[in-house]
Amino acid sequence: MKTLGEKIKSIRKLNMLNQTDFSSTIGVSQGTLSELEKDKYKPSLETIIALKLNFNVDLDWLLLDEVAIPYSGIFHVKIDDLESKLISGFRKLDFADKEEIGEIVNLKLKRYRDK
């Protein structure tokens, strides 16, 4: 499980921003961002809101280490950090690579069902 600071750093890295640009976007100094990423202290409510508004951060993941995905309009499915990373990476692939990953998953599922 990632710490809050590690999650903030991963948001910055995923958006390919340096500390100066990222800190400016969320309204803190570069020094404060560095301290947050090192878990020296917790972000303010204003910083958390800025992460949500500027980077569409899932607050369940950020604060609780869970990701809620709407399902059937009423229920939510919780996914862990690994699943979240896989989904995020999968979305960045082109169609042919997505199909290839789908085939690999189907092979793995077939092997799992055959046990």
Short mmCIF file of N, CA and C in Angstrom, two decimals, residues 51-100:
data_model
loop_
_atom_site.label_atom_id
_atom_site.label_comp_id
_atom_site.label_asym_id
_atom_site.label_seq_id
_atom_site.Cartn_x
_atom_site.Cartn_y
_atom_site.Cartn_z
N LEU A 51 -5.98 18.73 -5.94
CA LEU A 51 -5.64 17.47 -6.63
C LEU A 51 -6.86 16.91 -7.35
N LYS A 52 -7.99 16.95 -6.69
CA LYS A 52 -9.23 16.44 -7.28
C LYS A 52 -9.63 17.28 -8.50
N LEU A 53 -9.62 18.59 -8.35
CA LEU A 53 -10.08 19.47 -9.43
C LEU A 53 -9.13 19.52 -10.61
N ASN A 54 -7.83 19.53 -10.34
CA ASN A 54 -6.86 19.69 -11.42
C ASN A 54 -6.44 18.37 -12.08
N PHE A 55 -6.52 17.27 -11.33
CA PHE A 55 -6.03 16.00 -11.87
C PHE A 55 -7.07 14.88 -11.79
N ASN A 56 -8.30 15.23 -11.43
CA ASN A 56 -9.39 14.26 -11.34
C ASN A 56 -9.00 13.05 -10.50
N VAL A 57 -8.35 13.31 -9.38
CA VAL A 57 -7.89 12.24 -8.50
C VAL A 57 -9.08 11.61 -7.79
N ASP A 58 -9.10 10.29 -7.76
CA ASP A 58 -10.12 9.55 -7.04
C ASP A 58 -9.79 9.67 -5.55
N LEU A 59 -10.64 10.35 -4.80
CA LEU A 59 -10.36 10.60 -3.39
C LEU A 59 -10.41 9.32 -2.55
N ASP A 60 -11.21 8.33 -2.97
CA ASP A 60 -11.19 7.04 -2.26
C ASP A 60 -9.80 6.43 -2.35
N TRP A 61 -9.21 6.48 -3.53
CA TRP A 61 -7.85 5.94 -3.70
C TRP A 61 -6.83 6.76 -2.92
N LEU A 62 -6.92 8.08 -3.06
CA LEU A 62 -5.95 8.95 -2.41
C LEU A 62 -5.97 8.81 -0.89
N LEU A 63 -7.15 8.82 -0.31
CA LEU A 63 -7.26 8.85 1.14
C LEU A 63 -7.46 7.49 1.80
N LEU A 64 -8.05 6.55 1.06
CA LEU A 64 -8.40 5.26 1.66
C LEU A 64 -7.73 4.06 1.00
N ASP A 65 -7.00 4.29 -0.06
CA ASP A 65 -6.34 3.23 -0.82
C ASP A 65 -7.32 2.28 -1.50
N GLU A 66 -8.48 2.83 -1.88
CA GLU A 66 -9.47 2.06 -2.62
C GLU A 66 -9.90 2.90 -3.81
N VAL A 67 -10.30 2.24 -4.88
CA VAL A 67 -10.82 2.95 -6.04
C VAL A 67 -12.24 2.49 -6.26
N ALA A 68 -13.15 3.44 -6.33
CA ALA A 68 -14.55 3.11 -6.56
C ALA A 68 -14.87 3.34 -8.02
N ILE A 69 -15.38 2.31 -8.67
CA ILE A 69 -15.79 2.42 -10.07
C ILE A 69 -17.30 2.23 -10.12
N PRO A 70 -18.02 3.21 -10.67
CA PRO A 70 -19.47 3.05 -10.74
C PRO A 70 -19.85 1.80 -11.52
N TYR A 71 -20.80 1.08 -11.03
CA TYR A 71 -21.26 -0.15 -11.67
C TYR A 71 -22.77 -0.23 -11.52
N SER A 72 -23.47 -0.39 -12.60
CA SER A 72 -24.93 -0.49 -12.62
C SER A 72 -25.62 0.73 -12.00
N GLY A 73 -24.92 1.85 -11.96
CA GLY A 73 -25.52 3.06 -11.44
C GLY A 73 -25.70 3.12 -9.94
N ILE A 74 -25.65 1.99 -9.24
CA ILE A 74 -25.91 1.98 -7.81
C ILE A 74 -24.72 1.45 -7.03
N PHE A 75 -24.20 0.32 -7.46
CA PHE A 75 -23.14 -0.35 -6.72
C PHE A 75 -21.77 0.15 -7.15
N HIS A 76 -20.79 -0.10 -6.32
CA HIS A 76 -19.41 0.24 -6.63
C HIS A 76 -18.54 -1.00 -6.46
N VAL A 77 -17.56 -1.10 -7.33
CA VAL A 77 -16.59 -2.18 -7.24
C VAL A 77 -15.29 -1.58 -6.76
N LYS A 78 -14.71 -2.12 -5.72
CA LYS A 78 -13.45 -1.61 -5.19
C LYS A 78 -12.30 -2.33 -5.87
N ILE A 79 -11.31 -1.55 -6.31
CA ILE A 79 -10.12 -2.15 -6.90
C ILE A 79 -8.90 -1.64 -6.15
N ASP A 80 -7.86 -2.45 -6.14
CA ASP A 80 -6.65 -2.06 -5.42
C ASP A 80 -5.71 -1.27 -6.32
N ASP A 81 -4.58 -0.86 -5.77
CA ASP A 81 -3.62 -0.01 -6.48
C ASP A 81 -3.08 -0.69 -7.75
N LEU A 82 -2.80 -1.99 -7.68
CA LEU A 82 -2.29 -2.71 -8.85
C LEU A 82 -3.31 -2.70 -9.97
N GLU A 83 -4.58 -3.00 -9.65
CA GLU A 83 -5.63 -2.98 -10.67
C GLU A 83 -5.77 -1.59 -11.28
N SER A 84 -5.70 -0.57 -10.44
CA SER A 84 -5.80 0.80 -10.91
C SER A 84 -4.67 1.13 -11.90
N LYS A 85 -3.44 0.71 -11.58
CA LYS A 85 -2.30 0.94 -12.47
C LYS A 85 -2.49 0.19 -13.79
N LEU A 86 -2.98 -1.05 -13.71
CA LEU A 86 -3.20 -1.83 -14.93
C LEU A 86 -4.24 -1.17 -15.82
N ILE A 87 -5.32 -0.72 -15.23
CA ILE A 87 -6.37 -0.07 -16.01
C ILE A 87 -5.85 1.22 -16.64
N SER A 88 -5.13 2.00 -15.84
CA SER A 88 -4.58 3.26 -16.35
C SER A 88 -3.62 3.00 -17.52
N GLY A 89 -2.74 2.02 -17.37
CA GLY A 89 -1.81 1.68 -18.45
C GLY A 89 -2.53 1.14 -19.66
N PHE A 90 -3.52 0.28 -19.44
CA PHE A 90 -4.29 -0.31 -20.54
C PHE A 90 -4.95 0.75 -21.39
N ARG A 91 -5.49 1.77 -20.75
CA ARG A 91 -6.19 2.85 -21.47
C ARG A 91 -5.26 3.63 -22.39
N LYS A 92 -3.97 3.60 -22.12
CA LYS A 92 -3.00 4.34 -22.93
C LYS A 92 -2.54 3.56 -24.15
N LEU A 93 -2.86 2.27 -24.22
CA LEU A 93 -2.42 1.44 -25.33
C LEU A 93 -3.27 1.67 -26.58
N ASP A 94 -2.69 1.35 -27.74
CA ASP A 94 -3.49 1.42 -28.96
C ASP A 94 -4.38 0.17 -29.03
N PHE A 95 -5.31 0.18 -29.98
CA PHE A 95 -6.31 -0.88 -30.06
C PHE A 95 -5.68 -2.27 -30.23
N ALA A 96 -4.67 -2.39 -31.08
CA ALA A 96 -4.04 -3.69 -31.32
C ALA A 96 -3.40 -4.24 -30.04
N ASP A 97 -2.73 -3.37 -29.28
CA ASP A 97 -2.12 -3.81 -28.03
C ASP A 97 -3.18 -4.21 -27.00
N LYS A 98 -4.30 -3.47 -26.98
CA LYS A 98 -5.40 -3.82 -26.08
C LYS A 98 -5.95 -5.21 -26.42
N GLU A 99 -6.09 -5.48 -27.72
CA GLU A 99 -6.58 -6.80 -28.14
C GLU A 99 -5.61 -7.89 -27.70
N GLU A 100 -4.31 -7.64 -27.85
CA GLU A 100 -3.31 -8.62 -27.45
C GLU A 100 -3.38 -8.89 -25.94
#
